Coordinates of C-alpha atoms in Angstrom, one line a residue:
M77 CA -5.0 101.1 20.8
I78 CA -2.6 100.3 18.5
K79 CA -0.4 99.3 21.5
K80 CA -3.0 97.3 23.2
Y81 CA -4.2 95.2 20.5
F82 CA -0.6 94.7 20.0
A83 CA 0.6 93.5 23.5
V84 CA -2.5 90.9 23.4
T85 CA -2.0 89.7 20.2
L86 CA 1.9 89.2 21.4
V87 CA 0.6 87.2 24.7
M88 CA -1.4 85.0 22.5
L89 CA 1.8 84.0 20.6
L90 CA 3.8 83.4 23.3
L91 CA 1.2 81.1 24.5
L92 CA 0.6 79.1 21.6
M93 CA 4.6 78.6 21.6
S94 CA 4.9 77.3 25.1
V95 CA 2.4 74.5 23.9
P96 CA 4.3 71.5 22.7
V97 CA 4.0 70.9 18.9
S98 CA 3.4 67.3 19.5
A99 CA -0.1 68.1 21.3
M100 CA -0.8 70.6 18.7
A101 CA -0.9 68.1 16.3
Q102 CA -2.9 65.6 18.5
E103 CA -5.5 67.7 18.5
T104 CA -6.6 67.8 15.1
L105 CA -4.6 64.6 13.4
Q106 CA -7.2 62.5 11.5
V107 CA -6.5 58.9 11.5
N108 CA -5.3 57.5 8.0
S109 CA -4.1 54.1 8.8
L110 CA -4.4 51.8 11.8
N111 CA -0.7 50.7 11.3
E112 CA 0.1 54.2 12.7
M113 CA -2.5 53.0 15.8
A114 CA -1.7 50.9 18.8
T115 CA -2.3 47.5 18.1
L116 CA -4.8 46.0 20.0
D117 CA -5.6 42.6 21.7
V118 CA -8.5 41.4 20.1
L119 CA -9.5 38.4 22.5
S120 CA -9.2 40.7 25.2
G121 CA -12.9 41.3 25.7
S122 CA -12.9 44.8 25.9
D123 CA -16.2 46.8 25.9
R124 CA -14.1 49.8 24.1
Q125 CA -13.1 48.3 21.2
V126 CA -15.6 48.6 18.4
V127 CA -15.9 45.9 15.1
V128 CA -16.6 48.1 11.5
V129 CA -17.7 45.9 8.9
Y130 CA -17.3 48.0 5.5
N131 CA -19.6 47.9 2.4
D132 CA -16.3 48.2 0.2
K133 CA -13.5 45.9 0.0
K134 CA -10.1 47.9 0.0
D135 CA -7.3 48.6 2.0
N136 CA -7.3 51.8 4.5
N137 CA -11.1 51.7 4.7
I138 CA -10.5 53.8 8.0
Q139 CA -10.2 56.8 6.0
T140 CA -13.7 56.9 4.9
L141 CA -14.5 57.3 8.8
A142 CA -12.7 60.4 9.0
L143 CA -11.8 59.7 12.5
S144 CA -9.4 61.7 14.7
S145 CA -6.9 60.7 17.4
E146 CA -8.7 62.2 20.1
E147 CA -11.7 59.4 19.1
I148 CA -9.1 56.4 19.1
I149 CA -6.4 55.2 20.5
G150 CA -5.5 52.1 18.9
G151 CA -6.9 50.0 16.0
Q152 CA -6.1 47.3 14.1
S153 CA -7.1 46.1 10.7
I154 CA -8.5 42.1 10.3
S155 CA -9.2 41.9 7.1
S156 CA -10.1 44.2 3.4
R157 CA -13.6 44.4 5.1
V158 CA -13.2 44.6 9.0
D159 CA -11.3 46.7 11.4
V160 CA -11.4 46.9 15.2
I161 CA -10.7 50.6 16.9
E162 CA -10.5 51.2 20.8
V163 CA -12.6 54.7 21.3
A164 CA -10.8 57.0 23.8
A165 CA -12.5 56.3 27.6
D166 CA -14.2 60.2 27.7
V167 CA -15.9 59.2 24.3
D168 CA -19.3 58.3 24.5
I169 CA -19.2 54.7 22.9
E170 CA -23.3 54.6 21.8
A171 CA -23.1 57.6 20.2
F172 CA -19.6 56.9 18.4
L173 CA -21.7 53.1 16.9
N174 CA -24.7 55.5 16.5
E175 CA -22.4 57.8 14.0
L176 CA -20.5 55.0 12.4
R177 CA -23.8 53.4 11.3
N178 CA -24.7 56.4 9.7
Q179 CA -21.7 56.3 7.6
P180 CA -22.4 55.5 4.0
N181 CA -19.0 53.0 4.0
V182 CA -20.3 51.5 7.1
L183 CA -22.3 47.7 6.5
A184 CA -22.4 47.4 10.7
A185 CA -20.7 48.3 13.5
D186 CA -20.9 47.0 17.3
I187 CA -18.6 46.3 20.2
N188 CA -16.3 43.5 19.9
Q189 CA -17.9 40.8 21.8
T190 CA -15.9 37.5 22.7
Y191 CA -17.3 34.1 22.2
E192 CA -15.5 30.5 23.5
K193 CA -15.3 27.5 21.9
S194 CA -18.2 24.5 22.6
S195 CA -15.8 22.0 23.5
L196 CA -16.5 1.1 9.0
S197 CA -13.2 1.4 7.2
N198 CA -9.9 -0.6 8.2
D199 CA -8.7 2.7 10.4
T200 CA -7.4 1.7 13.9
Y201 CA -10.5 3.0 16.6
I202 CA -13.4 2.7 13.7
Q203 CA -12.2 -0.8 14.1
S204 CA -12.5 -1.7 17.7
G205 CA -15.4 -0.1 17.9
E206 CA -14.3 3.1 19.9
A207 CA -15.3 5.8 17.7
W208 CA -18.4 4.7 17.9
Q209 CA -19.8 8.2 16.6
F210 CA -20.1 7.1 13.2
T211 CA -22.1 4.0 13.4
G212 CA -25.0 5.4 14.8
I213 CA -26.0 7.8 12.3
G214 CA -25.5 5.5 9.3
Q215 CA -22.1 6.9 7.9
D216 CA -20.6 3.4 8.6
E217 CA -22.6 2.7 5.4
T218 CA -21.8 5.8 3.4
W219 CA -17.9 6.1 4.0
D220 CA -17.1 4.6 0.2
Q221 CA -20.2 5.5 -1.4
V222 CA -19.3 8.9 -3.2
D223 CA -16.4 9.4 -5.4
N224 CA -16.5 13.2 -6.4
A225 CA -14.1 14.9 -8.7
E226 CA -14.0 18.4 -7.7
A227 CA -13.5 18.9 -4.1
V228 CA -16.2 20.1 -1.6
V229 CA -14.8 22.7 0.8
V230 CA -15.5 22.9 4.4
A231 CA -14.5 26.3 6.0
V232 CA -14.1 25.5 10.0
L233 CA -13.9 28.6 11.9
D234 CA -11.6 27.4 14.9
T235 CA -8.4 27.3 16.6
G236 CA -6.5 26.7 13.4
L237 CA -5.4 23.2 12.6
N238 CA -2.3 20.9 12.8
T239 CA -1.9 20.3 8.9
G240 CA 1.2 18.0 9.6
H241 CA -1.5 15.0 11.8
P242 CA -1.0 11.9 10.0
D243 CA -4.8 11.5 9.4
L244 CA -5.3 15.3 8.4
I245 CA -2.5 15.1 5.6
G246 CA -3.9 15.9 2.1
R247 CA -7.2 16.7 3.5
T248 CA -6.9 20.4 3.5
V249 CA -7.0 23.7 1.2
L250 CA -5.5 27.1 1.7
G251 CA -6.9 28.8 4.7
Y252 CA -5.7 31.9 7.0
D253 CA -4.8 33.0 10.5
Y254 CA -6.0 36.0 11.6
I255 CA -4.4 36.5 14.9
V256 CA -1.2 37.0 12.9
G257 CA -2.5 37.6 9.3
S258 CA -1.0 34.8 8.0
N259 CA -2.1 31.8 5.4
H260 CA 0.4 29.6 7.2
V261 CA -2.3 28.2 10.1
I262 CA -1.1 26.2 13.2
D263 CA -3.2 24.9 15.8
R264 CA -3.6 28.0 18.5
D265 CA -5.7 26.2 21.3
R266 CA -4.1 26.2 24.7
D267 CA -5.4 22.7 25.2
E268 CA -5.6 19.1 22.8
G269 CA -6.3 22.0 19.9
H270 CA -9.8 22.4 19.4
G271 CA -9.9 23.1 15.7
T272 CA -7.9 19.8 14.8
M273 CA -10.5 17.9 16.4
V274 CA -13.4 19.6 14.8
S275 CA -11.7 19.1 11.3
G276 CA -10.7 15.5 12.5
C277 CA -14.5 14.6 12.4
I278 CA -15.4 15.9 9.3
V279 CA -12.2 14.7 6.8
A280 CA -10.1 12.3 8.9
T281 CA -8.4 10.2 6.3
A282 CA -10.2 7.0 5.6
N283 CA -9.1 3.5 5.3
N284 CA -5.4 4.3 6.0
G285 CA -5.4 1.9 8.7
I286 CA -4.9 4.3 11.2
G287 CA -6.7 6.3 13.6
I288 CA -10.3 7.0 12.8
A289 CA -12.2 7.9 9.2
G290 CA -14.0 11.7 9.3
V291 CA -17.9 11.4 8.3
A292 CA -16.9 12.4 4.7
G293 CA -15.0 9.2 4.5
T294 CA -13.2 8.7 1.2
A295 CA -15.5 11.6 -0.8
N296 CA -13.0 14.3 -1.8
I297 CA -14.0 16.6 1.0
K298 CA -11.5 19.4 2.5
V299 CA -11.3 21.6 5.4
A300 CA -10.3 25.4 4.9
P301 CA -8.7 26.1 8.6
F302 CA -9.5 29.5 9.5
C303 CA -7.8 30.7 12.9
I304 CA -10.1 33.6 14.8
G305 CA -8.6 32.2 18.2
D306 CA -7.1 30.3 20.7
G307 CA -10.5 29.2 22.2
D308 CA -11.5 32.5 22.9
F309 CA -12.7 34.4 19.7
S310 CA -13.7 37.8 18.8
D311 CA -16.4 39.1 16.8
A312 CA -13.4 41.3 14.5
T313 CA -12.2 37.9 13.5
I314 CA -15.4 35.6 13.4
V315 CA -17.1 38.6 10.9
A316 CA -13.8 38.9 9.1
A317 CA -13.2 35.1 8.5
L318 CA -17.1 34.8 7.9
M319 CA -17.1 37.6 5.1
D320 CA -13.5 35.9 3.5
A321 CA -15.4 32.2 3.7
A322 CA -18.4 33.4 1.9
D323 CA -16.1 35.6 -0.7
R324 CA -14.4 32.4 -1.9
P325 CA -16.7 30.2 -4.7
D326 CA -14.6 27.0 -3.3
I327 CA -16.3 26.5 0.2
D328 CA -19.7 25.4 0.0
V329 CA -20.2 24.6 4.2
I330 CA -19.0 26.9 7.1
N331 CA -18.8 25.0 10.3
M332 CA -18.8 27.3 13.8
S333 CA -18.2 25.6 16.4
Y334 CA -18.3 28.0 19.2
G335 CA -20.9 30.9 21.1
G336 CA -22.1 32.7 23.1
Y337 CA -25.5 34.1 25.0
Y338 CA -25.5 37.7 22.9
T339 CA -26.3 38.3 19.6
S340 CA -24.4 40.9 17.3
R341 CA -25.2 43.2 14.6
T342 CA -21.9 42.7 13.0
E343 CA -21.8 38.8 13.6
Q344 CA -25.5 38.9 12.5
T345 CA -24.4 41.0 9.1
A346 CA -21.5 38.1 8.2
I347 CA -24.1 35.5 8.9
N348 CA -26.3 37.1 6.7
Y349 CA -23.7 37.5 4.0
A350 CA -22.8 34.3 3.8
L351 CA -26.3 32.8 3.4
A352 CA -26.7 35.3 0.7
K353 CA -23.7 34.3 -1.0
G354 CA -25.3 29.9 -0.5
K355 CA -22.9 28.8 2.1
I356 CA -24.7 26.4 4.5
L357 CA -24.0 27.5 8.1
V358 CA -23.7 25.0 10.9
A359 CA -23.0 25.7 14.4
S360 CA -23.2 24.1 17.8
S361 CA -25.8 24.8 19.8
G362 CA -24.4 25.3 22.9
N363 CA -23.2 23.1 26.1
E364 CA -25.0 24.4 28.8
G365 CA -28.0 22.3 29.1
S366 CA -27.1 22.1 32.5
D367 CA -26.4 25.0 33.9
K368 CA -28.0 28.3 34.2
E369 CA -28.3 29.0 30.4
A370 CA -30.2 26.0 30.2
G371 CA -33.1 26.6 27.1
Q372 CA -31.4 30.1 26.0
Y373 CA -30.5 30.5 22.7
S374 CA -26.9 30.7 21.8
Y375 CA -25.4 32.5 19.0
P376 CA -24.4 31.9 16.0
A377 CA -26.7 28.8 16.4
S378 CA -29.8 30.5 16.8
Y379 CA -29.8 33.1 13.9
D380 CA -31.9 32.7 11.3
G381 CA -30.6 30.5 8.3
V382 CA -27.9 28.4 10.8
I383 CA -28.6 24.7 11.2
S384 CA -28.2 24.2 15.0
V385 CA -26.6 20.9 15.9
G386 CA -27.1 19.8 19.8
A387 CA -25.6 16.1 20.8
T388 CA -26.2 12.8 21.7
D389 CA -24.5 9.9 23.5
Q390 CA -24.1 6.5 22.7
N391 CA -27.6 5.5 23.8
Q392 CA -29.1 8.1 21.5
E393 CA -30.1 10.0 24.7
L394 CA -29.9 13.9 25.0
A395 CA -26.1 14.3 26.2
Y396 CA -26.5 15.9 29.7
F397 CA -24.6 19.2 28.6
S398 CA -26.6 20.0 25.1
Q399 CA -28.1 22.9 24.8
Y400 CA -31.9 22.8 24.2
N401 CA -34.6 25.5 22.9
D402 CA -36.7 25.5 19.6
R403 CA -33.8 26.7 17.4
V404 CA -32.0 23.2 17.8
D405 CA -32.7 21.8 13.9
L406 CA -30.4 18.4 14.4
V407 CA -28.9 16.3 16.6
A408 CA -25.3 14.1 16.5
P409 CA -23.1 12.4 18.5
G410 CA -20.7 14.5 20.7
E411 CA -20.7 12.5 24.3
N412 CA -17.2 10.6 24.2
I413 CA -16.3 10.6 20.8
V414 CA -12.9 9.7 19.3
T415 CA -10.8 12.2 17.2
T416 CA -7.9 13.6 16.3
E417 CA -5.6 16.0 18.5
K418 CA -3.3 18.8 17.3
S419 CA -0.1 16.6 18.8
G420 CA -0.4 14.1 16.4
G421 CA -2.0 12.0 18.2
Y422 CA -6.2 11.0 19.3
T423 CA -8.4 12.0 22.1
Y424 CA -11.8 11.1 23.8
T425 CA -13.9 14.2 23.8
D426 CA -17.2 15.8 24.7
G427 CA -19.0 18.8 23.7
T428 CA -21.9 20.1 20.5
S429 CA -18.5 21.2 19.0
F430 CA -18.2 18.0 17.3
S431 CA -21.8 17.2 16.7
A432 CA -22.0 20.2 14.3
P433 CA -18.8 19.1 12.3
I434 CA -20.6 16.2 11.8
V435 CA -23.6 17.5 10.5
A436 CA -20.9 19.8 8.1
G437 CA -19.8 16.9 7.2
A438 CA -22.7 15.5 6.0
C439 CA -23.8 18.8 4.2
A440 CA -20.6 18.1 2.3
V441 CA -21.3 14.7 1.6
L442 CA -24.3 15.1 -0.1
L443 CA -23.3 18.2 -2.1
A444 CA -20.1 15.9 -3.5
E445 CA -23.0 13.1 -4.7
N446 CA -25.5 16.1 -6.3
D447 CA -23.5 19.8 -6.3
R448 CA -26.6 21.4 -7.5
L449 CA -28.3 21.2 -4.3
T450 CA -28.7 24.7 -2.2
A451 CA -28.6 25.3 1.3
I452 CA -32.2 24.6 1.7
E453 CA -32.7 21.7 -0.3
A454 CA -29.6 19.6 1.7
E455 CA -30.9 21.2 4.7
N456 CA -34.4 19.6 4.5
V457 CA -33.1 16.5 3.3
L458 CA -31.2 16.1 6.7
K459 CA -34.4 17.0 8.5
E460 CA -36.8 14.5 6.2
T461 CA -34.3 11.9 6.9
A462 CA -33.0 12.0 10.7
L463 CA -34.3 9.5 13.1
D464 CA -37.2 11.2 15.0
L465 CA -36.0 10.9 19.0
G466 CA -38.3 12.3 22.0
Q467 CA -41.5 14.0 21.6
S468 CA -42.8 12.8 18.1
G469 CA -41.8 15.4 15.6
K470 CA -39.6 18.6 16.3
D471 CA -38.8 18.7 20.0
N472 CA -36.8 21.7 21.6
D473 CA -34.1 18.6 22.7
Y474 CA -33.7 16.7 19.3
G475 CA -34.9 19.0 16.7
Y476 CA -35.8 17.3 13.8
G477 CA -33.7 14.1 15.0
L478 CA -30.5 12.1 15.0
L479 CA -28.5 12.4 12.1
Q480 CA -28.7 9.4 9.4
L481 CA -26.1 9.9 6.3
D482 CA -27.4 6.9 4.8
Q483 CA -30.6 7.5 4.4
A484 CA -30.0 10.9 3.3
L485 CA -27.4 10.3 0.9
E486 CA -30.0 7.3 -0.7
K487 CA -32.8 10.0 -1.1
V488 CA -29.8 12.2 -2.8
K489 CA -29.3 9.8 -5.3
N490 CA -32.4 8.8 -5.8
G491 CA -33.6 12.0 -6.7
G492 CA -35.7 11.8 -3.8
T493 CA -35.3 15.9 -3.0
D494 CA -37.4 16.2 -5.2
M495 CA -35.6 18.8 -7.1
P496 CA -36.8 20.1 -10.4
D497 CA -34.6 19.0 -13.1
D498 CA -36.0 22.4 -15.1
L499 CA -34.6 24.5 -12.7
L500 CA -35.3 28.2 -14.0
D501 CA -33.0 31.0 -13.0
V502 CA -34.5 34.0 -11.3
N503 CA -32.7 36.9 -10.7
Y504 CA -33.6 39.8 -8.0
R505 CA -32.1 42.6 -6.2
T506 CA -33.2 44.9 -2.9
H507 CA -32.8 48.8 -2.4
V508 CA -32.2 48.7 1.3
Q509 CA -31.9 51.9 2.9
N510 CA -29.2 54.1 4.5
V511 CA -27.4 51.0 2.0
G512 CA -28.7 51.2 -1.8
W513 CA -29.0 49.0 -4.5
Q514 CA -27.8 45.6 -3.6
E515 CA -26.1 42.7 -5.6
Y516 CA -28.5 40.5 -8.1
V517 CA -28.4 36.9 -6.5
S518 CA -30.4 33.9 -7.7
N519 CA -32.2 31.3 -7.4
G520 CA -33.1 31.2 -3.0
K521 CA -30.5 33.2 -2.1
M522 CA -31.4 36.0 -0.1
S523 CA -31.3 39.8 -1.1
G524 CA -31.4 42.5 1.6
T525 CA -30.3 42.1 5.2
A526 CA -31.9 40.4 8.2
N527 CA -32.1 41.6 11.9
Q528 CA -30.3 44.8 11.4
G529 CA -32.7 47.3 11.2
L530 CA -32.7 48.2 7.7
R531 CA -35.8 47.7 5.6
L532 CA -36.8 47.3 1.6
E533 CA -37.5 50.2 0.0
G534 CA -37.5 48.8 -4.0
L535 CA -37.2 45.6 -5.9
E536 CA -36.0 44.2 -9.2
I537 CA -36.5 40.8 -10.7
Q538 CA -36.1 39.0 -13.5
L539 CA -35.7 35.6 -15.6
G540 CA -32.8 34.5 -16.9
D541 CA -32.6 33.2 -20.7
S542 CA -34.8 29.9 -21.5
D543 CA -36.5 28.6 -24.4
Y544 CA -40.1 29.3 -22.6
D545 CA -42.4 32.0 -23.3
L546 CA -42.0 33.2 -19.6
G547 CA -41.9 36.7 -17.9
I548 CA -41.8 37.8 -14.0
A549 CA -44.6 40.6 -12.9
Y550 CA -44.5 41.6 -9.5
T551 CA -46.1 44.6 -7.3
T552 CA -45.2 45.6 -4.0
H553 CA -46.8 47.4 -0.9
V554 CA -45.3 50.7 -0.2
E555 CA -45.7 51.8 3.5
N556 CA -48.2 54.8 4.1
I557 CA -49.4 54.6 0.0
G558 CA -50.0 50.5 -0.4
W559 CA -50.2 48.4 -3.7
Q560 CA -48.5 49.7 -6.5
D561 CA -49.8 48.6 -10.1
Y562 CA -47.7 45.1 -11.6
V563 CA -44.3 46.2 -13.1
Y564 CA -42.2 43.4 -15.3
N565 CA -38.7 41.7 -16.2
G566 CA -36.4 44.2 -13.8
A567 CA -38.3 47.6 -13.4
L568 CA -38.1 48.8 -10.2
S569 CA -41.1 48.3 -7.8
G570 CA -41.4 50.2 -4.7
T571 CA -39.3 53.7 -4.0
Q572 CA -35.9 54.5 -4.0
D573 CA -34.2 56.8 -1.1
Q574 CA -37.6 58.2 -0.2
G575 CA -37.8 56.7 3.2
L576 CA -40.8 54.6 2.3
R577 CA -40.2 51.0 3.0
L578 CA -41.7 47.9 1.7
E579 CA -44.1 46.4 3.5
A580 CA -45.6 43.1 1.4
V581 CA -45.2 41.5 -2.4
R582 CA -46.9 39.6 -4.7
I583 CA -44.7 37.9 -7.4
K584 CA -46.6 35.6 -10.3
L585 CA -45.5 34.3 -13.9
V586 CA -47.1 35.5 -16.9
G587 CA -46.5 34.5 -20.8
A588 CA -48.3 31.5 -22.4
D589 CA -45.9 29.0 -20.3
A590 CA -46.6 30.4 -17.4
D591 CA -48.7 27.3 -16.3
L592 CA -45.7 25.0 -16.6
F593 CA -44.0 26.7 -13.5
D594 CA -44.4 27.9 -10.0
V595 CA -42.5 30.9 -8.6
Y596 CA -42.1 30.5 -4.4
Y597 CA -41.1 33.7 -2.6
R598 CA -40.6 34.5 1.2
V599 CA -39.8 37.7 3.2
H600 CA -38.0 38.4 6.4
A601 CA -40.5 41.0 8.0
Q602 CA -39.5 42.9 11.0
N603 CA -40.2 41.7 14.8
V604 CA -41.3 38.4 12.5
G605 CA -38.6 37.2 11.3
W606 CA -38.7 34.6 8.2
M607 CA -42.0 34.0 6.9
G608 CA -43.6 31.2 5.4
W609 CA -43.5 30.4 1.7
A610 CA -46.3 32.3 -1.1
K611 CA -46.8 31.1 -4.4
N612 CA -47.9 32.5 -7.5
G613 CA -49.3 36.2 -6.8
A614 CA -50.1 35.4 -3.4
D615 CA -49.3 38.0 -0.3
S616 CA -46.1 37.3 1.1
G617 CA -45.4 39.8 4.5
T618 CA -47.5 42.0 6.4
S619 CA -50.4 44.6 6.2
G620 CA -52.1 47.0 9.0
L621 CA -48.8 46.2 11.0
G622 CA -46.4 48.6 10.7
Y623 CA -43.5 45.9 9.9
R624 CA -41.6 46.5 7.1
L625 CA -39.7 44.1 5.1
E626 CA -35.7 43.4 5.6
G627 CA -35.1 40.5 3.2
I628 CA -36.5 38.7 0.5
E629 CA -35.8 34.9 -1.3
I630 CA -37.3 33.7 -4.5
M631 CA -36.9 30.5 -6.7
V632 CA -39.3 29.2 -9.9
V633 CA -39.6 25.7 -10.0
P634 CA -41.6 23.4 -12.6
A635 CA -45.1 23.2 -11.4
G636 CA -46.4 21.3 -8.9
S637 CA -42.8 19.3 -8.9
W638 CA -41.2 20.9 -5.1
V639 CA -41.9 23.3 -2.6
P640 CA -38.7 24.6 -0.8
D641 CA -40.1 24.8 2.8
N642 CA -42.6 25.9 5.2
T643 CA -46.1 27.7 3.4
D644 CA -47.3 28.5 6.8
S645 CA -48.0 32.4 7.8
A646 CA -46.7 33.4 4.5
F647 CA -49.1 36.6 5.3
L648 CA -50.3 38.6 8.7
E649 CA -52.4 41.4 8.6
S650 CA -54.0 43.3 11.7

């Protein structure tokens, strides 16, 4: 018996010795750094590449995933919050994605999809009338009307920028090239320089006797160039740039002149992250208005919270290529316009790619005039002052109409936004399933998520310091339980880590001075999207439909002074 056991053991040892050591190591190797892996082409469009967005901002987040070299065959760290990894051919990618999404440090994970670019001062082309795009929107009346000390910055997520262009020198701040991982940015576009053309629409130097003037005119507005590709952009670089731009306090507006006809969990996560940080997001509606995709939703333009911009021609008619749908908010010139190109000269070009930055630049002008404007307020001013074209009221072709910057600026100058002079700070946070407590946000910013399948479980609200006798009370409707008792001033309403989601909320002010203010709030509900604004204790959300809440925005304003936006359909019940 002993001899037999010894013989079997000897055979096993000999077999193990015949296996190469490298092969044995590969079977159990855990990936601790993507620097050890094969580098990827993140613009290849491979359906085996996965974008991972992390909750934590740190180096080597990949270690928290505990992945092996059998599962992934390559990878690249795009930023401290975003990695892209290539999954081995024999791994079930859907199961792999589901496992990633359940990891505590993963905010979102999805396939790495690709997108395509959406292609009167004394300045030469302005004087000649060739740069017609600014007269139709009233910029010829506003170019020298704003003189702000602190710069308003527009992040341009595109192919980069020729920072040495004579009409753009001094009009930029630090950006980043996600293709090579460097602060030194060039325009990587294979053609005339998409990023340089987009940036020129915003900040080409006004009144310098050459070229054109951007919509910013002489206002202190600059662009931060983010290179996310050479004309083809990937989810990985888009998400990294969006989140980095959102984290920068000097950036106020983000322009996105690209799109694709599909949604992405990771891009949606980054969009919501930027919105929660209070950024104004502007995107081109798409150039397929006469193609097979006509009328379809292009993203990122069609995400909630993004200003979707279509294009008009010189006759103020919809450009033949401009994408149309019920998500279009505004239109701006986009056919046969003149702008800067990467060679250092100028070019004529077409596309909603160039309508979007005109609107983004207009938003920056309004912020330069009044830095207290919120993203919602700036958007509403542009919509209220737009020139109504097409069908009366909002329509699918023109949205609310053609941008009229002179009227919008006049409204802001005269306090016509109805923005209250005594806006009270309200701070709030939400507990999100599988994520936990979010950071506190304030005054109309979003807490929670949207379109990620992650529901709210708890809510805490508190008012900032003031001289008023004022407090805040709130209650939540919890699935399978119903309405909770009111709680006050920072206490938890709802549950935490019990798998019970919120379905509706009521919020009201209390105290001797409660009648001096209104509290407005709206929620993002599963299968519904953003609902209308409720006010002063009214129901917001749903009842009897099984729809859970995903996000919330709250504002406190002087009584009767101001309404944030639409107040219809704040509550739905079966």
